[in-house]
Short mmCIF file of N, CA and C in Angstrom, two decimals:
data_model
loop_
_atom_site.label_atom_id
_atom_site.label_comp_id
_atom_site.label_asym_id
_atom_site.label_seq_id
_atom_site.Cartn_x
_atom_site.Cartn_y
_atom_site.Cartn_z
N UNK A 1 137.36 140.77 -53.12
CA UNK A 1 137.84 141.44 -51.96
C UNK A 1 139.01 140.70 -51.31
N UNK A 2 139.40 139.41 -51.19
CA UNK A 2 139.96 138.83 -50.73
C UNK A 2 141.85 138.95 -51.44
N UNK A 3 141.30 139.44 -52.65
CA UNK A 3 142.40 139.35 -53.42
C UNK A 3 143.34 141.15 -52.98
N UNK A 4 142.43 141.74 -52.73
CA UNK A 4 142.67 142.98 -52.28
C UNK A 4 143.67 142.94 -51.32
N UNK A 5 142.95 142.13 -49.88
CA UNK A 5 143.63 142.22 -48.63
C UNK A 5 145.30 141.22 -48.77
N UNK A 6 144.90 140.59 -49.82
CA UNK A 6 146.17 139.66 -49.88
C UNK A 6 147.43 140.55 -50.71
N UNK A 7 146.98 141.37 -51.42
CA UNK A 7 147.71 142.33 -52.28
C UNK A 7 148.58 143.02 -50.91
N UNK A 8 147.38 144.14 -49.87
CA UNK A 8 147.55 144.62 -49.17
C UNK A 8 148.80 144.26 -48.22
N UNK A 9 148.73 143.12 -47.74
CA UNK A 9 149.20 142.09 -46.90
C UNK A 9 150.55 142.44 -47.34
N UNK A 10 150.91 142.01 -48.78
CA UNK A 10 152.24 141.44 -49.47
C UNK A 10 153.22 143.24 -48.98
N UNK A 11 152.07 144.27 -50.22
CA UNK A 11 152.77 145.42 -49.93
C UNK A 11 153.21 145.89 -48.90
N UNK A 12 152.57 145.40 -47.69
CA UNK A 12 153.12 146.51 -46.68
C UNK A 12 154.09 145.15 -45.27
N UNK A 13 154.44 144.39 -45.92
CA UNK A 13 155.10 143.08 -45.66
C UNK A 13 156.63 143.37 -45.40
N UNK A 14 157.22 144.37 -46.17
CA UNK A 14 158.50 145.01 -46.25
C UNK A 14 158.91 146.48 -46.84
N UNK A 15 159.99 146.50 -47.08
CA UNK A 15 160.96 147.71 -47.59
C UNK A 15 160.95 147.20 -49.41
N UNK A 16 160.77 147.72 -50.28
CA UNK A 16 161.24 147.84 -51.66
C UNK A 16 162.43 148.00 -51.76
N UNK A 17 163.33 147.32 -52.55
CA UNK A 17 164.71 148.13 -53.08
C UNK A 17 164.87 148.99 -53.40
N UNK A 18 164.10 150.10 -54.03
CA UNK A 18 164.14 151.35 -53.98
C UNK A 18 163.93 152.25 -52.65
N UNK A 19 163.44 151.39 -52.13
CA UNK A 19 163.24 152.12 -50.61
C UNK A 19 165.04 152.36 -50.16
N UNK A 20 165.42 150.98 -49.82
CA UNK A 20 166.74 150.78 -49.34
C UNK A 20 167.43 151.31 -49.76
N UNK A 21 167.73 151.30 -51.35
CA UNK A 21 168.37 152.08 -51.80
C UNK A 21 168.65 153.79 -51.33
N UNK A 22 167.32 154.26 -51.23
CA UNK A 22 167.18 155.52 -51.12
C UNK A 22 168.04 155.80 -49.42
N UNK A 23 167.41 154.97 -48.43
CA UNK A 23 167.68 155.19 -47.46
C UNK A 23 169.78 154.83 -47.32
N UNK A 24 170.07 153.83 -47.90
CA UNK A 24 171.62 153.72 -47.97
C UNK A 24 172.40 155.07 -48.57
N UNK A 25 171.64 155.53 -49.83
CA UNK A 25 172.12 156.83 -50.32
C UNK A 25 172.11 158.42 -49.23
N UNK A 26 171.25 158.09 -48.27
CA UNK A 26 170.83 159.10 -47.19
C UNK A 26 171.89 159.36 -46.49
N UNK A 27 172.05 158.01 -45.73
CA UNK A 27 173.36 157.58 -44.57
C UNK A 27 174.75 157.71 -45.09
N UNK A 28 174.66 157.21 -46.41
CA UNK A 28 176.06 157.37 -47.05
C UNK A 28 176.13 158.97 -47.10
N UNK A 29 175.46 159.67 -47.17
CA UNK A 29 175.60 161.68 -47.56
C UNK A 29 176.08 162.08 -46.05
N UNK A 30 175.00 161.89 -45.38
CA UNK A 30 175.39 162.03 -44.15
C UNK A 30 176.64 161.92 -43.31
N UNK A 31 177.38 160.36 -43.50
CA UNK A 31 178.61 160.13 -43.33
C UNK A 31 179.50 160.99 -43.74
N UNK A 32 179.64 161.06 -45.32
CA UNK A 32 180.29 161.57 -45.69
C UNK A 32 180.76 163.20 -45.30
N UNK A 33 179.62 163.70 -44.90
CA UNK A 33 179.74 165.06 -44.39
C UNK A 33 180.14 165.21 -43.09
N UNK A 34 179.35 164.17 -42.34
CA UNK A 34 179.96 164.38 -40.64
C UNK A 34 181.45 163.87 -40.60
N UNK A 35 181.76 162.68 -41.02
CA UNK A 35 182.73 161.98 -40.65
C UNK A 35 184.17 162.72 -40.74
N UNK A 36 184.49 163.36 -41.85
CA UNK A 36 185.83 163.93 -41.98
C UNK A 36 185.40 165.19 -40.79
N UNK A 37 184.52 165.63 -40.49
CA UNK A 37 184.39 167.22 -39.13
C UNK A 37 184.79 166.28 -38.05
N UNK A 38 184.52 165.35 -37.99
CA UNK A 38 184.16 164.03 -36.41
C UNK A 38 186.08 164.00 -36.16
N UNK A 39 186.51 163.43 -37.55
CA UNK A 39 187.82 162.81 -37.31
C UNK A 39 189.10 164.19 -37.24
N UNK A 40 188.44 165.48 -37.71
CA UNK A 40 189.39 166.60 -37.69
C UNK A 40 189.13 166.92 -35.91
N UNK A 41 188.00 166.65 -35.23
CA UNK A 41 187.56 166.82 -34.34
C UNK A 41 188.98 165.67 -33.03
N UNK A 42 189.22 164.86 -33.55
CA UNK A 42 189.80 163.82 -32.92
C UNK A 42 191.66 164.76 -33.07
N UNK A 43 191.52 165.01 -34.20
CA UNK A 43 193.16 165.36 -34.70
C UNK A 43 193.33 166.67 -33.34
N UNK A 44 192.47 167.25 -33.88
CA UNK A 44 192.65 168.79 -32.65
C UNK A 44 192.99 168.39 -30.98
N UNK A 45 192.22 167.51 -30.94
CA UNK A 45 192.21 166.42 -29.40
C UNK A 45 193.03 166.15 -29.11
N UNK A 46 193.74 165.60 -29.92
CA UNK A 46 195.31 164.83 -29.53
C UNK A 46 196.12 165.67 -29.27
N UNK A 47 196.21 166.49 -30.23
CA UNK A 47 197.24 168.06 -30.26
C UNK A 47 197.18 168.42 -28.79
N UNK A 48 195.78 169.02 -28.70
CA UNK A 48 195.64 169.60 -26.85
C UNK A 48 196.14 169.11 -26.02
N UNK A 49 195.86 167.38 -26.04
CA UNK A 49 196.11 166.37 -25.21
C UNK A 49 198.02 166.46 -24.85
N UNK A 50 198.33 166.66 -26.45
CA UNK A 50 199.95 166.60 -26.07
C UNK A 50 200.74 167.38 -25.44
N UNK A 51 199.99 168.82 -25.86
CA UNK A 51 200.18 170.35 -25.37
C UNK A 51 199.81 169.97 -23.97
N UNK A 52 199.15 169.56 -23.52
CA UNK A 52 198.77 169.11 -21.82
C UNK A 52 199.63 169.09 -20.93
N UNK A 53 199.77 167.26 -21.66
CA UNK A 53 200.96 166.39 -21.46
C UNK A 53 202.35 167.14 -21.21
N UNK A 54 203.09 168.01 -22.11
CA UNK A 54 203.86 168.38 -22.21
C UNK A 54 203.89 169.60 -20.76
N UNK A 55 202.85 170.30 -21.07
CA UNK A 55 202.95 171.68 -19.57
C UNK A 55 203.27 171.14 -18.30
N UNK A 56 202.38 169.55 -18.15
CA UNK A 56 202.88 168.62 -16.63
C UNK A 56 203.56 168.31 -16.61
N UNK A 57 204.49 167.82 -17.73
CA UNK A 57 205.40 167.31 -17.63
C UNK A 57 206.80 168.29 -17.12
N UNK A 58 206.41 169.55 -18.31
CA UNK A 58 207.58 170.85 -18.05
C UNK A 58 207.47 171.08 -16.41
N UNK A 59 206.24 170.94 -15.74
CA UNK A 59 206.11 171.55 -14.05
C UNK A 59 206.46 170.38 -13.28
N UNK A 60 206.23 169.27 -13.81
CA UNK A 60 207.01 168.29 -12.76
C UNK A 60 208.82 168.29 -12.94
N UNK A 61 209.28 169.14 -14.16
CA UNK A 61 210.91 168.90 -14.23
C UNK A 61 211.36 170.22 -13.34
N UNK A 62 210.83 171.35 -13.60
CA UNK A 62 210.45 172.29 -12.70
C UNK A 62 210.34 171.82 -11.16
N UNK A 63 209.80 170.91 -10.71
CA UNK A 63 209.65 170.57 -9.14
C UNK A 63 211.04 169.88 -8.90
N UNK A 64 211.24 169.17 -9.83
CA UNK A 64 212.41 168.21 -9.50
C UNK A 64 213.87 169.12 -9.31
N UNK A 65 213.93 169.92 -10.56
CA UNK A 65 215.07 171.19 -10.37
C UNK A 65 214.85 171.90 -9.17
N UNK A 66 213.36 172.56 -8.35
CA UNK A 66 213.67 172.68 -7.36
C UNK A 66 214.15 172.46 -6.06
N UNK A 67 214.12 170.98 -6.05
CA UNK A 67 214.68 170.04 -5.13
C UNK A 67 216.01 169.61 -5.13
N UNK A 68 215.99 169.45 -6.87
CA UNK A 68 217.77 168.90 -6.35
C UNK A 68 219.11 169.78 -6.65
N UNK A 69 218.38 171.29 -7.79
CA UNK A 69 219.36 171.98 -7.81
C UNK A 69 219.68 171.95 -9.45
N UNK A 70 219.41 170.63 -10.23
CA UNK A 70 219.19 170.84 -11.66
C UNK A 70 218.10 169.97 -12.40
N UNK A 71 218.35 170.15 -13.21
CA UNK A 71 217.26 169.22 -14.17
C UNK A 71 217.64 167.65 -14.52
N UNK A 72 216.83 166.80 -14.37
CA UNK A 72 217.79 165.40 -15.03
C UNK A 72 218.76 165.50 -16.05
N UNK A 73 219.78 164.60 -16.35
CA UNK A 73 220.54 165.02 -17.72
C UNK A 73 219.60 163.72 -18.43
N UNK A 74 220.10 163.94 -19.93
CA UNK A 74 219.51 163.46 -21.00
C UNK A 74 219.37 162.02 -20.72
N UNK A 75 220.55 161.69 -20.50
CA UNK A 75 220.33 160.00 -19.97
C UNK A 75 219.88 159.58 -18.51
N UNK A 76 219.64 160.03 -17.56
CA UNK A 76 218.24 159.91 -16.78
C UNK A 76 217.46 159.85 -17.24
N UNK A 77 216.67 161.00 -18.55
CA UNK A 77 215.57 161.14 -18.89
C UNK A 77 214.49 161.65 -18.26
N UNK A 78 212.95 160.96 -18.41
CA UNK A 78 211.98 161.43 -18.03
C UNK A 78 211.70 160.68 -16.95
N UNK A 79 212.24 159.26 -16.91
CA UNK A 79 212.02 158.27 -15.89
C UNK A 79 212.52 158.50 -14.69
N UNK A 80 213.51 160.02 -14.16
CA UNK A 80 214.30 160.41 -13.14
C UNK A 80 213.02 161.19 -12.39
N UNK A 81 211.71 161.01 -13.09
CA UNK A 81 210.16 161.94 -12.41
C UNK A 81 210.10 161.34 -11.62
N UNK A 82 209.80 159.73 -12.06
CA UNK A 82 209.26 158.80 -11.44
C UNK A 82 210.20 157.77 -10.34
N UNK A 83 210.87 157.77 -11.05
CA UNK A 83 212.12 156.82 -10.19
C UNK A 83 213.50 157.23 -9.41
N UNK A 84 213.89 157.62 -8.35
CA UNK A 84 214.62 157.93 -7.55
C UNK A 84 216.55 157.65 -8.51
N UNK A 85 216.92 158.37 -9.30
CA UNK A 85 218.44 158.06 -10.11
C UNK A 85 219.38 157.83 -8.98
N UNK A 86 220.30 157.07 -8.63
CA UNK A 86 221.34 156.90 -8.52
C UNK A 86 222.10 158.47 -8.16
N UNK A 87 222.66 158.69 -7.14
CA UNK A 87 223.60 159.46 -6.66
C UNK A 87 222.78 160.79 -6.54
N UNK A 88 221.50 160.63 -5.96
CA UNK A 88 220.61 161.95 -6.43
C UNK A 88 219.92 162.14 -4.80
N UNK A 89 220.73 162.95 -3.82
CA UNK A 89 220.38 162.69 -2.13
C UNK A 89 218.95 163.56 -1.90
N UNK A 90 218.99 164.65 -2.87
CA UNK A 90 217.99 165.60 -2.69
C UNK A 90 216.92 165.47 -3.94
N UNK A 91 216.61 164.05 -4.07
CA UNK A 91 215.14 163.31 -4.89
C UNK A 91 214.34 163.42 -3.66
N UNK A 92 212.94 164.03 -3.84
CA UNK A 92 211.87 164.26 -3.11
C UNK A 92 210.76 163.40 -3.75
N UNK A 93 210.89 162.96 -5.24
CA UNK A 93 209.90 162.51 -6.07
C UNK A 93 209.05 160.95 -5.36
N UNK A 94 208.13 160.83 -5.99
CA UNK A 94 207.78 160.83 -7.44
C UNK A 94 207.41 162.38 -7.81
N UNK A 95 207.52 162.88 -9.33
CA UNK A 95 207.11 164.09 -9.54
C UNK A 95 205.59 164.41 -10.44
N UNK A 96 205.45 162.98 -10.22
CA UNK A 96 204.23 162.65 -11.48
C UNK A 96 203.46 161.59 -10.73
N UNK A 97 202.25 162.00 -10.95
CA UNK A 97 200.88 161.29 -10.29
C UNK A 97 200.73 159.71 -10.66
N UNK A 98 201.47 159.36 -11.82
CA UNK A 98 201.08 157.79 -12.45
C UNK A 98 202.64 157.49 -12.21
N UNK A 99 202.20 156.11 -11.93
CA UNK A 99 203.75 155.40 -11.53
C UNK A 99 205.13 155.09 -12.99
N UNK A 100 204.31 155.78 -14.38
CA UNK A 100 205.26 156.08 -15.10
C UNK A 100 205.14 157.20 -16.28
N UNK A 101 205.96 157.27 -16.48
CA UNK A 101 206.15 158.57 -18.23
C UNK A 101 204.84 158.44 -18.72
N UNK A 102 203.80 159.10 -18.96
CA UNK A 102 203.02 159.38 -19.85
C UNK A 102 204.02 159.12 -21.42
N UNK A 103 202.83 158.30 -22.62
CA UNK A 103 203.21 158.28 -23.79
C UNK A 103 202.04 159.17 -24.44
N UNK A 104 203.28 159.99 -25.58
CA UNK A 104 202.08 160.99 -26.64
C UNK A 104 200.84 160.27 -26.66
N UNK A 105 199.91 161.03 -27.00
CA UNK A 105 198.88 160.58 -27.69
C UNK A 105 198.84 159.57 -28.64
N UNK A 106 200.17 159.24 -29.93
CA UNK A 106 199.94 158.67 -30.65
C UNK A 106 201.06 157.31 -30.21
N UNK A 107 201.35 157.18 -29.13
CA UNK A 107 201.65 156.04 -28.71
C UNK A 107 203.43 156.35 -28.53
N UNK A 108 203.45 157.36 -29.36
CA UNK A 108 205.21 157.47 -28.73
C UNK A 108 205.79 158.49 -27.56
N UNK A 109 206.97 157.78 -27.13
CA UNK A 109 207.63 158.25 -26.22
C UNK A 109 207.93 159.68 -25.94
N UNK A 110 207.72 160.82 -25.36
CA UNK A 110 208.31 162.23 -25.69
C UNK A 110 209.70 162.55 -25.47
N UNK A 111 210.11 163.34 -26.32
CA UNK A 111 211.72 163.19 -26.39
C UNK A 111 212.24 164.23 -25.28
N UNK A 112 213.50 164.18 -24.68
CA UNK A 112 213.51 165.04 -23.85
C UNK A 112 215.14 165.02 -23.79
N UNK A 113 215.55 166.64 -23.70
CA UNK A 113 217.25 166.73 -23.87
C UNK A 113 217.52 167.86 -22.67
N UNK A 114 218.54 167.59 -22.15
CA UNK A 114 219.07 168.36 -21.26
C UNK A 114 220.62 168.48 -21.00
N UNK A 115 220.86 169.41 -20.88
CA UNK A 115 220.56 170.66 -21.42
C UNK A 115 219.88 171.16 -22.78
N UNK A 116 219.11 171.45 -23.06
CA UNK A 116 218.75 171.92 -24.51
C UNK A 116 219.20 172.74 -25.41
N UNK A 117 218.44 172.74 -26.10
CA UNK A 117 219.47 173.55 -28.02
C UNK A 117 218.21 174.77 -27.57
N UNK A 118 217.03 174.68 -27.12
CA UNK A 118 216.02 175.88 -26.77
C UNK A 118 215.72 176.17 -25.57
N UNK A 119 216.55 175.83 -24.63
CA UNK A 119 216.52 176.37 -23.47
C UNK A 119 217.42 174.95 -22.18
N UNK A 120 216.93 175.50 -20.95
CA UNK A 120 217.38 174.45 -19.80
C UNK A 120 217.38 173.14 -20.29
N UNK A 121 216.25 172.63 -20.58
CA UNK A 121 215.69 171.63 -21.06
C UNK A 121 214.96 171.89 -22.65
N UNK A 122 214.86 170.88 -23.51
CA UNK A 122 213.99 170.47 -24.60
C UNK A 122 212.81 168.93 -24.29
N UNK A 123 211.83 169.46 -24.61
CA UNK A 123 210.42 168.19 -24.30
C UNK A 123 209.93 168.40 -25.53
N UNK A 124 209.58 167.40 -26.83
CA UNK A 124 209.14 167.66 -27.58
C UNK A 124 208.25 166.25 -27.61
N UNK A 125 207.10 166.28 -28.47
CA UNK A 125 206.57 165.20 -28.96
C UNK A 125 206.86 165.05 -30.98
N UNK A 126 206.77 164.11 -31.57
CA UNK A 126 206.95 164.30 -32.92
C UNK A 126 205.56 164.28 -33.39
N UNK A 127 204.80 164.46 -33.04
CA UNK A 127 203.48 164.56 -33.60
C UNK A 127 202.50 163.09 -33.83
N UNK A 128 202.13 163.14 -34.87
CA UNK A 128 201.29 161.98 -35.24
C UNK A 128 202.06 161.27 -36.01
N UNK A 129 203.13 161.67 -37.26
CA UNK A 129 203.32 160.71 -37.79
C UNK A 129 204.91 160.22 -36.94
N UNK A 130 205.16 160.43 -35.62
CA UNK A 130 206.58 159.93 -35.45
C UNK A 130 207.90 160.53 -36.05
N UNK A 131 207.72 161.79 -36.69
CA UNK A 131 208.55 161.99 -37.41
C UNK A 131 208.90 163.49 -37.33
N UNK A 132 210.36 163.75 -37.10
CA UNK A 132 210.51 165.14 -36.70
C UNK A 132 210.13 166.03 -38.09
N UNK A 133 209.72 167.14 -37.66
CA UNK A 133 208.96 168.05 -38.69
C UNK A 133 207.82 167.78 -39.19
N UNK A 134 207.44 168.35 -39.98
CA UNK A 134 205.70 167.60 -40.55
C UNK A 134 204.97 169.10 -40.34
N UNK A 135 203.29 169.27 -40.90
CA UNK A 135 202.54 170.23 -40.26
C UNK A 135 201.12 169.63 -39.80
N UNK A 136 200.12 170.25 -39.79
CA UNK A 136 198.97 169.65 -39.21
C UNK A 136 199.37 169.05 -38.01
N UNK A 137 198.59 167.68 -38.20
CA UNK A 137 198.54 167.25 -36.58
C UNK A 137 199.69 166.19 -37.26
N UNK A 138 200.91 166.29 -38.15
CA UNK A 138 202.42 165.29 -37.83
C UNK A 138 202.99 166.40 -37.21
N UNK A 139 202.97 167.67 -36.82
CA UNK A 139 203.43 168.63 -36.93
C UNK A 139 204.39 168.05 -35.07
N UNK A 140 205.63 168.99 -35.11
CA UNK A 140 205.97 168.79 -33.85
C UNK A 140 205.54 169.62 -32.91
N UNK A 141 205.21 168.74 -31.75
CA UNK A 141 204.87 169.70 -30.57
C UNK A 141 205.84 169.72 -29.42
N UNK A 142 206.11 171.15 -29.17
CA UNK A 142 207.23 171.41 -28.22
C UNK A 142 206.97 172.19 -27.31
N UNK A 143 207.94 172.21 -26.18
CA UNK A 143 207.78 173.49 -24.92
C UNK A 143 208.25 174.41 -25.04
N UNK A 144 209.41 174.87 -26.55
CA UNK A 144 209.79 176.12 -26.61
C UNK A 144 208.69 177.02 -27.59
#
């Protein structure tokens, strides 16, 4: 009997390698299935996020044209939201809630031309990969 309980003892002491095994093969299926939905889940996010970005941004250039009569030119930029330009009597700003330019989602700057090739102004982001054109989420996102 003694030899029994010591048997007993050993078996139920741990996990088998076949156990582990089984259970690593589980988690690995699992991953594999959630993870690419999780990270397409993230791509869509950013997109929105930029599309956001971009509408506040279009209504704060919008506030600023109402005040002074036009839109920043290209070399002011976006920083004419936040910071009072030089020779500009009818700046009411700041036009933006954070004391500077929001950056895309993926860490870059949004481009911005004025007068534009698609209207008053052009606000574009280049997407994810930085790079004009692309589809998916490198794709460009714009206000026209």
């Amino acid at each position: 009997m003694t030899q029994f309980r010591t048997f007993s003892r050993r078996r139920n002491a741990g996990f088998s390698l076949l156990e582990l095994l089984v259970v690593m093969v589980i988690i690995g299926l699992l991953v594999g299935i959630v993870g690419p939905r999780y990270f397409a889940q993230i791509g869509r996010a950013e997109v929105k996020t930029a599309k956001a970005q971009l509408d506040s941004l279009s209504k704060a250039l919008e506030t600023y044209r109402a005040d002074t009569g036009h839109y920043p030119t290209t070399e002011q930029g976006l920083s004419a939201l936040v910071t009072k330009p030089q020779n500009e009597p009818k700046w009411q700003g700041p036009y933006l809630s954070k004391s500077e330019v929001p950056l895309d989602p993926w860490g870059n700057a949004y481009q911005f031309k004025s007068p534009g090739e698609h209207g008053e102004f052009d606000l574009l982001s280049f997407g994810k990969d930085g790079q004009p054109g692309g589809s998916g989420e490198n794709a460009d996102i714009t206000n026209w």
